[in-house]
Short mmCIF file of C-alpha atoms in Angstrom, two decimals:
data_model
loop_
_atom_site.label_atom_id
_atom_site.label_comp_id
_atom_site.label_asym_id
_atom_site.label_seq_id
_atom_site.Cartn_x
_atom_site.Cartn_y
_atom_site.Cartn_z
CA UNK A 1 47.84 29.36 66.00
CA UNK A 2 51.49 29.88 67.65
CA UNK A 3 53.92 27.41 65.96
CA UNK A 4 57.12 27.01 67.76
CA UNK A 5 60.32 26.71 65.69
CA UNK A 6 63.43 25.00 66.85
CA UNK A 7 66.18 28.04 66.25
CA UNK A 8 69.38 26.27 67.80
CA UNK A 9 71.16 26.37 64.57
CA UNK A 10 70.06 26.16 60.81
CA UNK A 11 67.67 27.64 58.48
CA UNK A 12 64.64 28.12 60.86
CA UNK A 13 63.92 31.66 59.60
CA UNK A 14 63.00 30.22 56.50
CA UNK A 15 60.27 27.94 58.16
CA UNK A 16 59.80 31.49 59.96
CA UNK A 17 58.57 33.23 56.68
CA UNK A 18 56.18 30.32 55.49
CA UNK A 19 54.29 29.84 58.40
CA UNK A 20 53.88 33.72 58.56
CA UNK A 21 52.77 33.99 54.98
CA UNK A 22 49.92 31.39 55.92
CA UNK A 23 49.21 33.04 58.72
CA UNK A 24 50.76 31.77 61.80
CA UNK A 25 52.44 32.91 64.86
CA UNK A 26 55.90 31.68 65.13
CA UNK A 27 57.79 31.24 69.00
CA UNK A 28 61.59 31.13 68.49
CA UNK A 29 62.80 27.80 70.70
CA UNK A 30 66.69 28.91 71.66
CA UNK A 31 66.57 27.32 75.31
CA UNK A 32 64.78 25.54 77.89
CA UNK A 33 62.84 28.75 79.10
CA UNK A 34 61.52 29.28 75.85
CA UNK A 35 59.67 26.08 75.83
CA UNK A 36 57.29 27.12 78.54
CA UNK A 37 55.78 28.86 75.85
CA UNK A 38 52.05 27.28 74.66
CA UNK A 39 52.58 26.35 71.04
CA UNK A 40 49.94 24.39 68.46
CA UNK A 41 52.95 22.65 66.93
CA UNK A 42 56.42 22.48 65.93
CA UNK A 43 59.00 22.80 63.41
CA UNK A 44 62.68 20.87 63.77
CA UNK A 45 64.71 23.06 60.70
CA UNK A 46 67.17 21.57 58.46
CA UNK A 47 71.05 22.73 59.77
CA UNK A 48 73.45 19.79 61.36
CA UNK A 49 72.14 17.23 63.19
CA UNK A 50 75.12 17.07 65.09
CA UNK A 51 74.92 20.22 66.14
CA UNK A 52 71.31 20.69 67.02
CA UNK A 53 71.32 17.43 69.20
CA UNK A 54 74.15 18.45 71.48
CA UNK A 55 72.37 21.76 72.16
CA UNK A 56 68.99 20.40 72.59
CA UNK A 57 71.14 18.02 75.16
CA UNK A 58 73.20 20.85 77.00
CA UNK A 59 70.65 23.50 77.01
CA UNK A 60 68.26 20.92 78.67
CA UNK A 61 65.24 20.82 75.96
CA UNK A 62 65.68 17.39 74.25
CA UNK A 63 63.71 15.67 77.48
CA UNK A 64 60.69 18.59 77.36
CA UNK A 65 60.51 18.12 73.53
CA UNK A 66 60.52 14.72 72.90
CA UNK A 67 57.54 14.38 75.93
CA UNK A 68 55.77 16.82 73.66
CA UNK A 69 55.87 14.99 70.53
CA UNK A 70 54.69 11.73 72.29
CA UNK A 71 51.99 13.46 73.59
CA UNK A 72 50.38 14.14 70.75
CA UNK A 73 51.66 17.99 69.63
CA UNK A 74 51.90 17.94 65.27
CA UNK A 75 55.73 18.38 64.57
CA UNK A 76 57.08 18.72 60.94
CA UNK A 77 60.88 18.05 60.69
CA UNK A 78 62.96 18.58 57.69
CA UNK A 79 66.39 17.01 56.61
CA UNK A 80 68.54 17.86 60.24
CA UNK A 81 64.92 17.36 62.25
CA UNK A 82 64.32 13.96 60.53
CA UNK A 83 67.44 12.45 62.26
CA UNK A 84 66.41 14.07 65.13
CA UNK A 85 62.95 12.03 64.80
CA UNK A 86 64.07 9.01 64.02
CA UNK A 87 63.93 6.11 65.91
CA UNK A 88 67.37 5.12 64.38
CA UNK A 89 70.22 6.69 62.28
CA UNK A 90 72.01 4.16 60.09
CA UNK A 91 76.21 4.77 59.17
CA UNK A 92 77.11 6.80 56.51
CA UNK A 93 77.76 5.27 52.83
CA UNK A 94 80.33 2.12 53.03
CA UNK A 95 80.92 2.39 49.18
CA UNK A 96 82.18 5.77 48.70
CA UNK A 97 85.89 6.18 48.17
CA UNK A 98 86.12 9.01 50.46
CA UNK A 99 83.95 7.30 53.20
CA UNK A 100 82.40 9.11 55.96
CA UNK A 101 82.77 7.92 59.62
CA UNK A 102 79.92 8.72 62.26
CA UNK A 103 81.76 10.04 65.05
CA UNK A 104 81.53 7.32 68.08
CA UNK A 105 79.59 9.47 69.77
CA UNK A 106 76.59 9.76 68.05
CA UNK A 107 77.21 6.61 66.47
CA UNK A 108 74.09 4.57 66.39
CA UNK A 109 72.53 7.07 68.93
CA UNK A 110 68.85 8.70 68.25
CA UNK A 111 67.85 11.67 69.38
CA UNK A 112 63.86 11.86 69.95
CA UNK A 113 63.48 8.77 68.56
CA UNK A 114 59.71 9.31 68.06
CA UNK A 115 59.68 8.56 64.84
CA UNK A 116 59.77 4.46 64.22
CA UNK A 117 61.92 4.94 60.99
CA UNK A 118 65.57 4.01 60.59
CA UNK A 119 67.15 7.11 58.60
CA UNK A 120 70.76 7.55 56.98
CA UNK A 121 73.08 10.56 57.39
CA UNK A 122 74.45 12.03 54.06
CA UNK A 123 73.09 9.21 51.95
CA UNK A 124 73.97 10.82 49.07
CA UNK A 125 77.89 11.85 50.17
CA UNK A 126 79.22 15.15 50.01
CA UNK A 127 77.79 18.46 49.09
CA UNK A 128 78.88 17.57 45.37
CA UNK A 129 76.27 14.97 45.65
CA UNK A 130 73.38 17.34 46.52
CA UNK A 131 70.35 17.57 43.90
CA UNK A 132 67.11 18.43 43.14
CA UNK A 133 64.37 16.40 41.83
CA UNK A 134 60.46 16.43 42.49
CA UNK A 135 57.88 14.12 43.21
CA UNK A 136 54.50 13.37 44.15
CA UNK A 137 53.61 13.73 47.57
CA UNK A 138 50.58 11.71 49.56
CA UNK A 139 48.23 14.20 51.81
CA UNK A 140 49.00 17.54 49.89
CA UNK A 141 46.65 20.00 48.25
CA UNK A 142 46.83 19.31 44.50
CA UNK A 143 48.04 16.13 45.37
CA UNK A 144 48.88 15.54 41.33
CA UNK A 145 51.11 18.46 40.70
CA UNK A 146 54.91 17.61 41.74
CA UNK A 147 55.83 18.82 44.82
CA UNK A 148 59.83 20.26 43.82
CA UNK A 149 62.20 19.02 46.09
CA UNK A 150 66.05 19.77 47.55
CA UNK A 151 68.38 17.66 49.10
CA UNK A 152 71.44 19.35 50.78
CA UNK A 153 73.56 16.44 52.08
CA UNK A 154 70.68 14.86 52.46
CA UNK A 155 69.62 11.88 54.15
CA UNK A 156 66.57 9.20 53.21
CA UNK A 157 64.49 6.50 55.06
CA UNK A 158 66.14 3.84 54.91
CA UNK A 159 63.43 1.31 56.35
CA UNK A 160 60.63 1.51 58.32
CA UNK A 161 60.11 -0.21 61.63
CA UNK A 162 56.48 1.35 62.67
CA UNK A 163 54.00 -1.03 60.32
CA UNK A 164 51.52 -0.27 58.84
CA UNK A 165 50.92 3.12 60.69
CA UNK A 166 54.07 4.81 58.73
CA UNK A 167 52.58 5.98 55.71
CA UNK A 168 55.69 6.66 53.18
CA UNK A 169 54.41 9.68 51.82
CA UNK A 170 57.13 10.75 49.20
CA UNK A 171 59.76 8.41 47.31
CA UNK A 172 62.13 9.02 44.46
CA UNK A 173 62.84 6.57 41.97
CA UNK A 174 65.31 8.51 39.56
CA UNK A 175 68.63 8.68 42.39
CA UNK A 176 71.03 10.90 41.35
CA UNK A 177 73.80 8.99 39.92
CA UNK A 178 71.01 8.35 37.24
CA UNK A 179 70.01 4.42 38.39
CA UNK A 180 66.28 4.08 39.64
CA UNK A 181 65.64 2.71 42.53
CA UNK A 182 63.06 3.86 45.38
CA UNK A 183 64.34 6.29 48.31
CA UNK A 184 61.59 6.88 50.73
CA UNK A 185 62.40 10.79 51.68
CA UNK A 186 59.01 11.43 53.14
CA UNK A 187 57.17 10.12 55.90
CA UNK A 188 53.99 10.85 58.01
CA UNK A 189 53.20 8.68 61.49
CA UNK A 190 50.48 10.07 63.72
CA UNK A 191 51.09 13.36 64.35
CA UNK A 192 54.99 13.31 62.88
CA UNK A 193 55.50 13.95 59.18
CA UNK A 194 59.59 13.78 58.79
CA UNK A 195 60.77 14.83 55.52
CA UNK A 196 64.18 14.24 53.93
CA UNK A 197 64.49 17.75 51.59
CA UNK A 198 63.24 21.36 52.41
CA UNK A 199 60.15 23.02 51.80
CA UNK A 200 60.94 25.62 53.14
CA UNK A 201 63.47 27.03 50.49
CA UNK A 202 61.25 26.24 47.26
CA UNK A 203 58.66 28.63 47.73
CA UNK A 204 55.75 26.01 47.61
CA UNK A 205 53.76 26.23 50.94
CA UNK A 206 51.74 23.40 49.91
CA UNK A 207 54.13 20.84 53.04
CA UNK A 208 53.61 23.67 55.46
CA UNK A 209 49.40 23.76 54.87
CA UNK A 210 49.49 20.25 54.98
CA UNK A 211 51.15 20.63 58.77
CA UNK A 212 49.01 23.67 60.00
CA UNK A 213 45.98 21.48 59.27
CA UNK A 214 47.21 18.97 61.92
CA UNK A 215 47.46 21.50 64.22
CA UNK A 216 44.37 23.15 63.86
CA UNK A 217 42.79 19.56 64.70
CA UNK B 1 73.20 20.21 36.51
CA UNK B 2 73.28 23.78 35.09
CA UNK B 3 74.80 26.73 36.77
CA UNK B 4 72.36 28.30 38.06
CA UNK B 5 70.85 25.18 39.77
CA UNK B 6 74.12 24.39 40.98
CA UNK B 7 74.62 27.75 42.44
CA UNK B 8 70.91 27.34 44.49
CA UNK B 9 71.94 24.34 46.15
CA UNK B 10 75.27 25.59 47.00
CA UNK B 11 73.62 28.90 48.20
CA UNK B 12 71.63 26.12 50.79
CA UNK B 13 74.11 24.44 52.17
CA UNK B 14 75.42 27.68 53.06
CA UNK B 15 71.73 28.83 54.46
CA UNK B 16 71.86 25.40 56.55
CA UNK B 17 75.12 26.44 58.07
CA UNK B 18 73.34 29.25 59.77
CA UNK B 19 73.25 30.38 63.29
CA UNK B 20 76.52 28.09 63.27
CA UNK B 21 80.20 28.33 64.08
CA UNK B 22 82.77 27.22 61.49
CA UNK B 23 85.95 26.51 63.18
CA UNK B 24 89.78 25.80 61.74
CA UNK B 25 91.54 22.83 62.37
CA UNK B 26 94.84 21.48 61.72
CA UNK B 27 94.73 17.88 62.57
CA UNK B 28 91.66 14.95 62.28
CA UNK B 29 91.70 15.44 66.17
CA UNK B 30 90.97 18.86 66.15
CA UNK B 31 88.70 18.48 63.74
CA UNK B 32 86.76 15.83 66.20
CA UNK B 33 87.22 18.47 68.92
CA UNK B 34 85.33 20.83 66.91
CA UNK B 35 82.55 18.61 65.89
CA UNK B 36 82.09 16.86 69.34
CA UNK B 37 82.11 21.11 70.76
CA UNK B 38 79.20 21.78 68.21
CA UNK B 39 80.83 23.31 64.89
CA UNK B 40 78.43 23.47 61.92
CA UNK B 41 81.54 22.45 59.76
CA UNK B 42 85.25 22.76 59.77
CA UNK B 43 87.68 24.49 57.79
CA UNK B 44 91.07 22.05 57.02
CA UNK B 45 94.34 24.12 56.51
CA UNK B 46 97.40 23.31 57.45
CA UNK B 47 98.61 25.81 60.12
CA UNK B 48 95.82 28.65 61.15
CA UNK B 49 96.04 32.19 60.35
CA UNK B 50 97.90 32.87 63.74
CA UNK B 51 100.74 30.87 62.62
CA UNK B 52 100.89 31.54 59.05
CA UNK B 53 101.34 35.51 60.28
CA UNK B 54 104.15 34.12 62.31
CA UNK B 55 105.87 31.81 59.97
CA UNK B 56 105.87 34.49 57.09
CA UNK B 57 106.67 33.33 53.72
CA UNK B 58 103.83 32.38 50.69
CA UNK B 59 101.64 30.51 52.27
CA UNK B 60 99.00 27.64 49.73
CA UNK B 61 96.67 25.12 49.75
CA UNK B 62 97.15 22.35 52.09
CA UNK B 63 97.86 19.02 51.52
CA UNK B 64 95.23 16.81 50.17
CA UNK B 65 96.05 14.15 52.21
CA UNK B 66 95.97 15.82 55.16
CA UNK B 67 92.17 17.26 54.19
CA UNK B 68 91.09 14.04 53.40
CA UNK B 69 92.14 12.87 56.28
CA UNK B 70 89.97 15.38 58.09
CA UNK B 71 87.07 14.34 55.84
CA UNK B 72 87.39 11.19 57.05
CA UNK B 73 87.37 11.80 61.06
CA UNK B 74 84.22 13.91 60.75
CA UNK B 75 80.47 14.13 59.39
CA UNK B 76 79.83 17.54 59.23
CA UNK B 77 80.94 19.73 56.01
CA UNK B 78 84.52 20.05 55.57
CA UNK B 79 85.63 23.54 53.92
CA UNK B 80 89.40 24.37 53.01
CA UNK B 81 91.29 27.42 51.40
CA UNK B 82 92.41 28.31 47.79
CA UNK B 83 94.50 30.63 47.48
CA UNK B 84 93.18 33.76 45.54
CA UNK B 85 93.25 33.19 41.72
CA UNK B 86 94.05 30.16 41.75
CA UNK B 87 91.83 27.70 39.72
CA UNK B 88 93.97 24.99 39.85
CA UNK B 89 94.38 24.64 43.54
CA UNK B 90 90.49 24.77 43.29
CA UNK B 91 90.26 22.07 41.03
CA UNK B 92 92.24 19.63 43.21
CA UNK B 93 89.91 20.84 46.11
CA UNK B 94 86.89 19.89 44.19
CA UNK B 95 88.64 16.50 42.84
CA UNK B 96 88.51 15.44 46.45
CA UNK B 97 85.35 16.45 47.13
CA UNK B 98 85.28 19.21 49.18
CA UNK B 99 81.94 20.91 50.70
CA UNK B 100 83.17 24.54 50.42
CA UNK B 101 85.91 26.17 49.57
CA UNK B 102 87.48 29.31 50.50
CA UNK B 103 89.21 31.67 48.59
CA UNK B 104 91.19 33.16 51.13
CA UNK B 105 93.28 36.21 51.78
CA UNK B 106 94.24 34.40 54.34
CA UNK B 107 96.65 32.84 51.92
CA UNK B 108 99.05 34.34 49.84
CA UNK B 109 97.39 35.86 46.53
CA UNK B 110 97.88 33.72 43.22
CA UNK B 111 96.57 36.37 40.96
CA UNK B 112 96.87 39.90 42.01
CA UNK B 113 94.23 40.92 39.25
CA UNK B 114 91.75 38.14 38.60
CA UNK B 115 89.95 36.11 40.79
CA UNK B 116 88.65 32.33 40.44
CA UNK B 117 85.28 32.15 37.99
CA UNK B 118 83.59 30.17 40.45
CA UNK B 119 80.95 29.79 37.95
CA UNK B 120 82.90 27.08 36.52
CA UNK B 121 82.88 24.58 39.93
CA UNK B 122 80.38 22.52 40.99
CA UNK B 123 81.29 22.78 44.42
CA UNK B 124 80.56 26.04 46.74
CA UNK B 125 82.78 28.57 47.38
CA UNK B 126 82.89 31.19 50.12
CA UNK B 127 84.55 34.95 49.40
CA UNK B 128 85.85 37.33 52.30
CA UNK B 129 84.71 41.05 51.67
CA UNK B 130 85.13 44.28 53.51
CA UNK B 131 82.17 45.98 52.05
CA UNK B 132 79.50 45.85 49.69
CA UNK B 133 80.89 46.22 46.22
CA UNK B 134 82.93 43.52 47.39
CA UNK B 135 80.65 41.17 48.06
CA UNK B 136 78.41 41.45 45.21
CA UNK B 137 81.61 41.27 42.60
CA UNK B 138 82.42 37.90 44.47
CA UNK B 139 78.77 36.75 44.21
CA UNK B 140 78.79 38.01 40.35
CA UNK B 141 81.77 35.52 40.14
CA UNK B 142 79.79 32.82 41.21
CA UNK B 143 80.26 32.97 45.38
CA UNK B 144 77.44 31.30 47.07
CA UNK B 145 78.30 32.52 51.03
CA UNK B 146 80.25 35.50 51.83
CA UNK B 147 81.85 36.51 54.89
CA UNK B 148 83.66 39.52 56.63
CA UNK B 149 87.42 39.50 55.94
CA UNK B 150 88.20 40.94 59.37
CA UNK B 151 91.59 40.48 60.29
CA UNK B 152 92.66 36.84 60.46
CA UNK B 153 95.08 35.22 62.94
CA UNK B 154 95.30 38.73 64.67
CA UNK B 155 92.19 37.86 67.78
CA UNK B 156 91.18 41.20 67.10
CA UNK B 157 87.61 41.52 66.07
CA UNK B 158 87.68 45.31 65.08
CA UNK B 159 88.09 44.69 61.29
CA UNK B 160 85.47 42.05 60.97
CA UNK B 161 83.26 44.82 63.36
CA UNK B 162 84.25 47.20 60.70
CA UNK B 163 83.55 45.35 57.93
CA UNK B 164 80.25 44.16 58.59
CA UNK B 165 79.18 47.87 59.52
CA UNK B 166 80.38 48.99 56.36
CA UNK B 167 78.36 46.63 54.50
CA UNK B 168 75.17 46.71 56.27
CA UNK B 169 75.05 51.05 56.05
CA UNK B 170 76.02 50.45 52.18
CA UNK B 171 72.84 48.30 52.38
CA UNK B 172 70.99 50.22 54.06
CA UNK B 173 71.65 53.08 52.18
CA UNK B 174 70.66 50.93 48.76
CA UNK B 175 67.30 50.47 49.92
CA UNK B 176 66.57 54.09 50.81
CA UNK B 177 67.49 55.34 47.25
CA UNK B 178 64.96 55.86 44.20
CA UNK B 179 65.27 53.13 41.66
CA UNK B 180 66.75 55.47 38.91
CA UNK B 181 70.01 55.77 41.25
CA UNK B 182 70.50 52.37 41.40
CA UNK B 183 72.60 52.48 38.08
CA UNK B 184 74.59 55.14 39.54
CA UNK B 185 75.28 52.95 42.74
CA UNK B 186 75.88 50.48 40.88
CA UNK B 187 78.83 52.14 38.99
CA UNK B 188 80.14 53.76 42.95
CA UNK B 189 80.02 49.86 44.15
CA UNK B 190 81.42 48.75 40.96
CA UNK B 191 79.05 45.49 40.86
CA UNK B 192 76.70 44.60 38.42
CA UNK B 193 73.19 46.23 38.60
CA UNK B 194 70.94 43.20 39.14
CA UNK B 195 72.74 42.13 41.83
CA UNK B 196 72.76 46.09 43.39
CA UNK B 197 68.86 46.00 42.49
CA UNK B 198 68.64 42.37 44.58
CA UNK B 199 69.58 44.44 47.51
CA UNK B 200 67.26 47.39 47.23
CA UNK B 201 64.63 45.36 46.88
CA UNK B 202 65.79 42.69 49.65
CA UNK B 203 68.01 44.84 51.69
CA UNK B 204 70.43 42.30 52.37
CA UNK B 205 72.52 40.19 50.09
CA UNK B 206 71.80 37.17 48.04
CA UNK B 207 73.71 34.86 49.91
CA UNK B 208 74.41 33.93 53.40
CA UNK B 209 76.84 36.02 55.15
CA UNK B 210 79.28 35.07 58.15
CA UNK B 211 81.80 37.29 60.02
CA UNK B 212 85.04 35.76 60.00
CA UNK B 213 88.28 37.12 61.20
CA UNK B 214 89.86 38.23 65.29
CA UNK B 215 86.44 36.34 66.67
CA UNK B 216 88.15 34.88 69.89
CA UNK B 217 85.64 34.96 72.72
CA UNK B 218 81.74 34.25 73.01
CA UNK B 219 80.96 37.94 73.56
CA UNK B 220 83.05 38.59 70.00
CA UNK B 221 80.82 36.32 68.29
CA UNK B 222 77.63 37.59 70.41
CA UNK B 223 78.62 40.86 68.86
CA UNK B 224 78.79 39.92 65.28
CA UNK B 225 75.57 37.84 65.31
CA UNK B 226 73.98 41.56 67.10
CA UNK B 227 75.60 43.24 64.14
CA UNK B 228 74.14 40.74 61.74
CA UNK B 229 76.51 38.19 61.15
CA UNK B 230 74.22 35.09 60.12
CA UNK B 231 77.06 32.18 61.92
CA UNK B 232 80.87 32.87 62.50
CA UNK B 233 83.66 31.06 61.36
CA UNK B 234 86.03 31.03 64.45
CA UNK B 235 90.40 30.67 63.12
CA UNK B 236 92.82 30.90 65.57
CA UNK B 237 90.64 31.89 68.15
CA UNK B 238 89.61 28.30 69.32
CA UNK B 239 93.36 26.00 69.12
CA UNK B 240 95.59 28.98 70.02
CA UNK B 241 93.50 29.11 73.28
CA UNK B 242 94.10 27.85 76.71
CA UNK B 243 91.27 25.07 75.97
CA UNK B 244 89.65 24.47 72.91
CA UNK B 245 87.09 21.90 73.69
CA UNK B 246 85.55 24.65 76.51
CA UNK B 247 86.40 27.78 74.27
CA UNK B 248 84.46 26.02 71.34
CA UNK B 249 81.59 25.38 73.65
CA UNK B 250 80.58 28.05 74.66
CA UNK B 251 81.35 29.98 71.29
CA UNK B 252 78.73 27.26 69.62
CA UNK B 253 76.30 28.38 72.44
CA UNK B 254 76.76 32.19 72.52
CA UNK B 255 75.99 32.03 68.60
CA UNK B 256 72.46 30.20 69.16
CA UNK B 257 71.95 32.51 72.12
CA UNK B 258 73.37 35.68 71.05
CA UNK B 259 71.17 37.90 72.81
CA UNK B 260 70.82 36.29 75.90
CA UNK B 261 73.53 38.19 78.22
CA UNK B 262 73.09 36.20 81.29
CA UNK B 263 73.94 32.73 79.62
CA UNK B 264 76.78 34.60 77.49
CA UNK B 265 78.28 35.64 81.24
CA UNK B 266 77.79 32.35 82.58
CA UNK B 267 79.64 30.70 79.38
CA UNK B 268 82.26 33.33 79.73
CA UNK B 269 83.49 31.93 83.15
CA UNK B 270 86.66 30.10 83.34
CA UNK B 271 87.61 29.57 79.75
CA UNK B 272 91.16 29.38 80.67
CA UNK B 273 93.50 31.80 78.20
CA UNK B 274 92.08 33.62 74.85
CA UNK B 275 94.56 33.64 72.12
CA UNK B 276 96.78 36.55 72.62
CA UNK B 277 96.28 38.57 70.00
CA UNK B 278 97.81 41.21 68.30
CA UNK B 279 96.25 44.78 68.02
CA UNK B 280 95.84 46.76 64.39
CA UNK B 281 98.19 48.91 65.20
CA UNK B 282 100.96 46.41 65.61
CA UNK B 283 100.20 44.21 62.57
CA UNK B 284 102.47 44.08 59.85
CA UNK B 285 100.61 42.60 57.56
CA UNK B 286 97.09 43.51 56.34
CA UNK B 287 95.94 40.32 55.09
CA UNK B 288 92.15 42.11 54.41
CA UNK B 289 94.21 43.68 51.54
CA UNK B 290 94.35 41.30 49.60
CA UNK B 291 92.18 40.77 46.94
CA UNK B 292 89.81 43.77 45.81
#
C-alpha cells in the first residue's frame, strides 16, 4: 500500500516514519507532477497552514488533491491539515489581550473545503497556550485506552455543519485554562479524518492504523 | 506543566516549522509581506543584521511595542531576539507571549561567560551553534531548537555552510565510535554525556536544526537544505534586496523543492538585486564568535 504524504512544509517526516513502521510505502508530494503517482490514501501533516495553502495553490496541487478527496481517497489530516480540509475557518480568539488577526487574504477562505466543519485557528493562542492532554478516541484499536494528545498552537472544531454524518471521535473536556468545556478535537466524515492534535509525535500508532484500515477498504 | 513536558511541546513547535523559512522583519508591513510570501514564522527586530553591522554600537532587544505590532499583524508564530545571557530581556519577551526567543549573537552579548538558563522559561528558545559541542551545550541549557550561526548580515553563506558541515561530520564521527569512547568524546565536545549518547544512537540532534546567517538566494537556501538543514532563517537577505516579496516567495519554494534544480532555476530568474553583501575577509566583526 502506498500513502501520499503532503511534503510542502511541516512535520511530514514524522508521519512517514510511522506509516513505514506499519508497513506502508510513502510518496512525498512536493509538486504537481508528484500527484501522478497512484496512492491509496493521503496525509496532510501539521505545519503552518498559511504556508501550505499558498504552496498548494501556487504549485498547482490544490484542485487535483481536492478532486481526489471528493472522489473518496482516504485522508488523514492533522492540525494544519485539518484547517486545510475544513469547509470554513473562523477568526482568531477575540478575547485575548494580544489579539491575533487573520490576514485579510486568508480570512474566511477555505482551502480544500471538503470537511463540513468550522475550524478555529490558533484557538488556544500563542505557544504559551500549547498543552498536552489525553482522551479516548472513538474507532481506535483498544478504544478504552486513552490516546496522548499534543496541542501546538492548535485549532479546534468549533461547529459541525454536516449533520450526523460528521462523527466527533475526540473531545476534550478539561480545557488548558483549567475550566471545563467541550472542544471537539477530532472528527471522521466519510473518507476523511481530521485531528487537531499530533498523533505523529507521540509514539502511539493507533490513529495511523485506523487510517490505513480505511485505505485498505 | 513540568520543565520536561514544556521542553517537549516547545521542541514540537520547531518540528512544525520544518521545511519552512523564518524571515527577519522590522515593521508590521514587512511582516505581512513575509507572511503573504509564505514565511512559516517571522523574527521581529528593530534592525536587520546588515544594518546592525553598519550602525555599530550596542544592539539590544527590540521595543516590545514594535514586537506587539508585528504580533497583531500576522497569524504565524512571531520570534524575537534577546542578548546572550540577558535573562531579563528574555523575561520581557516571555511576558509579551512571544512564540520563540532567539538568544542571539546578532545582538551585543550581555554576558561573556553564561548563557541564559532556558529551563526556567515556559517559552521556547532557539540558539546558534558553530559546531556540535556548542549545539549540545545550548540544548542542555534548555534550547529546543538550534540554528547554525553563519555570519549574519553579510549575505555570504560560507560560514553557515562551514558550521553545518562541521556539525554533520562531528555527528557522523560520533555514530562510528565504540560506545566506551563516548565518555571521552563528551569531554572533548564539552557537552553532557546523555546528549552525546543521544547523537551516537540517533545520528542527529535531539531538536530541529535550521540554517541561518548569510542566506540570500533560492540556491543558497537549497544548498543549506541539501546539506541537511531542516529549514532556513533569512535575515537581511530579503528586505535588503531589490524585490523583497518576489525573493521571499522564491526562497520559500526553493526550500520545499530543494533538490529540483529546474524549479530553482526558474525561481532564480528576475529576482532583481540581491543584497550587496560583505565577503568573509572584509568583515570587521565576527558575530559568530560571540558566545561559545
